[in-house]
PDB file of C-alpha atoms in Angstrom:
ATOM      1  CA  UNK A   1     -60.374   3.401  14.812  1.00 64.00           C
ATOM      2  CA  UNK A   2     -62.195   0.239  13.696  1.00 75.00           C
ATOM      3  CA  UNK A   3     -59.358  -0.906  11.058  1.00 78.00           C
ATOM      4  CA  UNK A   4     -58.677  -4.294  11.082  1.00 82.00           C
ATOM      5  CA  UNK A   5     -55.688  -5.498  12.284  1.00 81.00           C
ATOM      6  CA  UNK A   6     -52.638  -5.396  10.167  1.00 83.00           C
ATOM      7  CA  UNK A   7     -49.308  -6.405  11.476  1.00 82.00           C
ATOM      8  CA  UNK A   8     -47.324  -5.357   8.070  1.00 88.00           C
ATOM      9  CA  UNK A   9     -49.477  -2.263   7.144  1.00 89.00           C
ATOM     10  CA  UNK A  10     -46.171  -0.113   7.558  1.00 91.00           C
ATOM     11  CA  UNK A  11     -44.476  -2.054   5.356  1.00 94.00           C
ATOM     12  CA  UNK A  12     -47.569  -1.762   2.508  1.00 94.00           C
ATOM     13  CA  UNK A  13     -47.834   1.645   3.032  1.00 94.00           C
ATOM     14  CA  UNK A  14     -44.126   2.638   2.544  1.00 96.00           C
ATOM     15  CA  UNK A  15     -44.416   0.108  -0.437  1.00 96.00           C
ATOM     16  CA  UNK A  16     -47.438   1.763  -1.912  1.00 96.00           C
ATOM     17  CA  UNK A  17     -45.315   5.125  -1.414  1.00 95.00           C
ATOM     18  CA  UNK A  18     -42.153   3.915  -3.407  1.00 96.00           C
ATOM     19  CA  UNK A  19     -44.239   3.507  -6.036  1.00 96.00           C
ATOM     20  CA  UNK A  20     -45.172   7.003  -6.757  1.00 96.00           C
ATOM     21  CA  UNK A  21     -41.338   7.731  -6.452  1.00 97.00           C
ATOM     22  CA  UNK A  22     -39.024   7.811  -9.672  1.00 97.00           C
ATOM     23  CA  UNK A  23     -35.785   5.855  -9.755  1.00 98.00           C
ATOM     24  CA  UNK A  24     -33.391   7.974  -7.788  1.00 98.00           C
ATOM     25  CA  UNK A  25     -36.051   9.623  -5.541  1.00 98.00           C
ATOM     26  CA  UNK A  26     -35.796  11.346  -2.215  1.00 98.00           C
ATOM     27  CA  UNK A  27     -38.233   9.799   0.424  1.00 98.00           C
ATOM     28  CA  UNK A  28     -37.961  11.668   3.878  1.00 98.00           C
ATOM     29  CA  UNK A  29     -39.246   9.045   6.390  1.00 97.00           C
ATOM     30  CA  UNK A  30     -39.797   9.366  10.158  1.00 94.00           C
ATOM     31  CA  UNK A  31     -39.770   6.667  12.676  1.00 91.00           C
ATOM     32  CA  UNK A  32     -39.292   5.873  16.147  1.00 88.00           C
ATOM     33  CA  UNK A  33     -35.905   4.137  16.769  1.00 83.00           C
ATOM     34  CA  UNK A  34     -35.209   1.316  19.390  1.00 80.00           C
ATOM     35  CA  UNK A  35     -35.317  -2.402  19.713  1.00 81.00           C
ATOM     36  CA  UNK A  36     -37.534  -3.484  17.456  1.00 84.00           C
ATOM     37  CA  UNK A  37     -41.139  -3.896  19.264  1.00 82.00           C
ATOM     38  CA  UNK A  38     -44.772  -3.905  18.055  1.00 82.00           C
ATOM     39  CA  UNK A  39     -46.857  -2.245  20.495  1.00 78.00           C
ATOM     40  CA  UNK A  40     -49.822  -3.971  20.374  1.00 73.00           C
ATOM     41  CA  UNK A  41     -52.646  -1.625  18.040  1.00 71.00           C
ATOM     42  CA  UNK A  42     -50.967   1.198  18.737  1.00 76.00           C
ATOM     43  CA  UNK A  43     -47.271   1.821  17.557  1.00 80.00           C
ATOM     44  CA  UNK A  44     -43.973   0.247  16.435  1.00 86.00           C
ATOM     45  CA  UNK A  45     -40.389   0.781  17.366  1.00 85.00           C
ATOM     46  CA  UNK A  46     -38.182   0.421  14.554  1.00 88.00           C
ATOM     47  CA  UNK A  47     -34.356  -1.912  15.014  1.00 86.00           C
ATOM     48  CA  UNK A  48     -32.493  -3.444  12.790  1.00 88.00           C
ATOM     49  CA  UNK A  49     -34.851  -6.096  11.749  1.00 91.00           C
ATOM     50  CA  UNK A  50     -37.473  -3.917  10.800  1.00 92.00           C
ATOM     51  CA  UNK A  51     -35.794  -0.988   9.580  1.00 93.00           C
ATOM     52  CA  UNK A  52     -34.262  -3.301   6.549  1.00 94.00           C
ATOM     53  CA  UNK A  53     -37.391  -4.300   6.072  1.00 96.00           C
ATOM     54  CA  UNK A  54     -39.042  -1.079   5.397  1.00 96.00           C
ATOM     55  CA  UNK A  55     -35.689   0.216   3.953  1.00 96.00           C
ATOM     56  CA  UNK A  56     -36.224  -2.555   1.250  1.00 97.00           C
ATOM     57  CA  UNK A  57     -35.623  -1.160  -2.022  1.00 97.00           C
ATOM     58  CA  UNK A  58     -34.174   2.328  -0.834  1.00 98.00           C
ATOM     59  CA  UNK A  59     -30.229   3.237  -0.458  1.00 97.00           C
ATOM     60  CA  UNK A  60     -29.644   4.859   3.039  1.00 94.00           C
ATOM     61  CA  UNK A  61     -28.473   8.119   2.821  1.00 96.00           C
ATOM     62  CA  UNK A  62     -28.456   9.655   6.206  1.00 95.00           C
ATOM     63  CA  UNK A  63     -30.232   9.749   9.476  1.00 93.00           C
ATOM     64  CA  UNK A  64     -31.061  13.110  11.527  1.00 93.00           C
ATOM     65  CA  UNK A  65     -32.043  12.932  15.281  1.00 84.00           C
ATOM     66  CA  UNK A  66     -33.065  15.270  17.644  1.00 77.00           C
ATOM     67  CA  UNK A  67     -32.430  19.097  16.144  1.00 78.00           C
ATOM     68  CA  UNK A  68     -28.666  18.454  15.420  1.00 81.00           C
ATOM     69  CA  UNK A  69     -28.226  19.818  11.869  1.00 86.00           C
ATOM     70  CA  UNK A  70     -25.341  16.722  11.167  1.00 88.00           C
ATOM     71  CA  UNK A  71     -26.497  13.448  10.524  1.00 89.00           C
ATOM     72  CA  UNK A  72     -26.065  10.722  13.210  1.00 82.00           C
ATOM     73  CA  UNK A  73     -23.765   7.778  12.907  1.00 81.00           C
ATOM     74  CA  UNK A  74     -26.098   4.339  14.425  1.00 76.00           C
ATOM     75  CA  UNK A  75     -24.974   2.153  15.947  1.00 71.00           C
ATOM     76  CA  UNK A  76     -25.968  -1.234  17.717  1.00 70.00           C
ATOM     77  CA  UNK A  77     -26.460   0.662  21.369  1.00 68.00           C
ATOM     78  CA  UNK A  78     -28.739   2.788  19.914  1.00 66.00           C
ATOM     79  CA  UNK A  79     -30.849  -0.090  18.772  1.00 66.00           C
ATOM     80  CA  UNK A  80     -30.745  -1.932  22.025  1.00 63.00           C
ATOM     81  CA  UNK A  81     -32.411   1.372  23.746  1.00 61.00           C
ATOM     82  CA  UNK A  82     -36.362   1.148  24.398  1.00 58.00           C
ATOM     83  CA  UNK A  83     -37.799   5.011  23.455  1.00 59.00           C
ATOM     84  CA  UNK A  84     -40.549   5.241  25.863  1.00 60.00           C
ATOM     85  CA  UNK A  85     -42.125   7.914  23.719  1.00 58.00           C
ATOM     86  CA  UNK A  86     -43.048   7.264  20.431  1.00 54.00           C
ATOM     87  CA  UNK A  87     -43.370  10.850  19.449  1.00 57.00           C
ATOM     88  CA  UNK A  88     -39.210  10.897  19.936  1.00 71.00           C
ATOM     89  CA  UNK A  89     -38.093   9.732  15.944  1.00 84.00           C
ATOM     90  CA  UNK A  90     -35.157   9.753  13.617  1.00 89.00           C
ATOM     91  CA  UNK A  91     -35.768  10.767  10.126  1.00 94.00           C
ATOM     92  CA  UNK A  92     -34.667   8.378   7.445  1.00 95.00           C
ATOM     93  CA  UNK A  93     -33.162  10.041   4.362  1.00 97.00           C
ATOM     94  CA  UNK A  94     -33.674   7.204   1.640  1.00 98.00           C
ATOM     95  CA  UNK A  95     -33.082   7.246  -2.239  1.00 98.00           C
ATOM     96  CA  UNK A  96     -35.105   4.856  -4.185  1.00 98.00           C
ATOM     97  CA  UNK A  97     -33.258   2.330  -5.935  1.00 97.00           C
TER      98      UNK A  97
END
């Protein structure tokens, strides 16, 4: 796309985001789940290590996967799993602190 490259644009972005949210505010965020892994210019895969990082500032509520209508209990084995499609994501219910 010609951007340059910026290994912690996620992180400013979701940043820039919390600040347009009041204290207490709902931020629905979607991300592919794995071990974590930067995919060279292209994508990341979100683990533990990354996931606090973004989640910095934010109380965890509840994650959703697939279409189940109950949120999903994480674990470690579901962090140790490589998605091999990107497009497959949780979605991160987060309250700003």
């Amino acid at each position: 796309y010609g951007d340059p490259m910026d290994p912690i644009g996620d992180l400013r972005e979701v940043w820039k985001t919390s600040c347009l949210l009041k204290k207490g505010g709902i931020f629905y965020l979607g991300l592919p789940r794995g071990a974590d892994t930067v995919v060279f210019n292209l994508h990341r895969l979100y683990g533990p290590a990354r996931l606090a990082m973004i989640m910095a500032g934010f109380e965890h509520l509840a994650t959703f996967r697939d279409d189940s209508p109950e949120p999903a209990a994480l674990n470690r084995t579901h962090f140790r799993q490589n998605i091999r499609d990107p497009a497959f994501q949780d979605l991160f219910v987060l309250r700003k602190l």
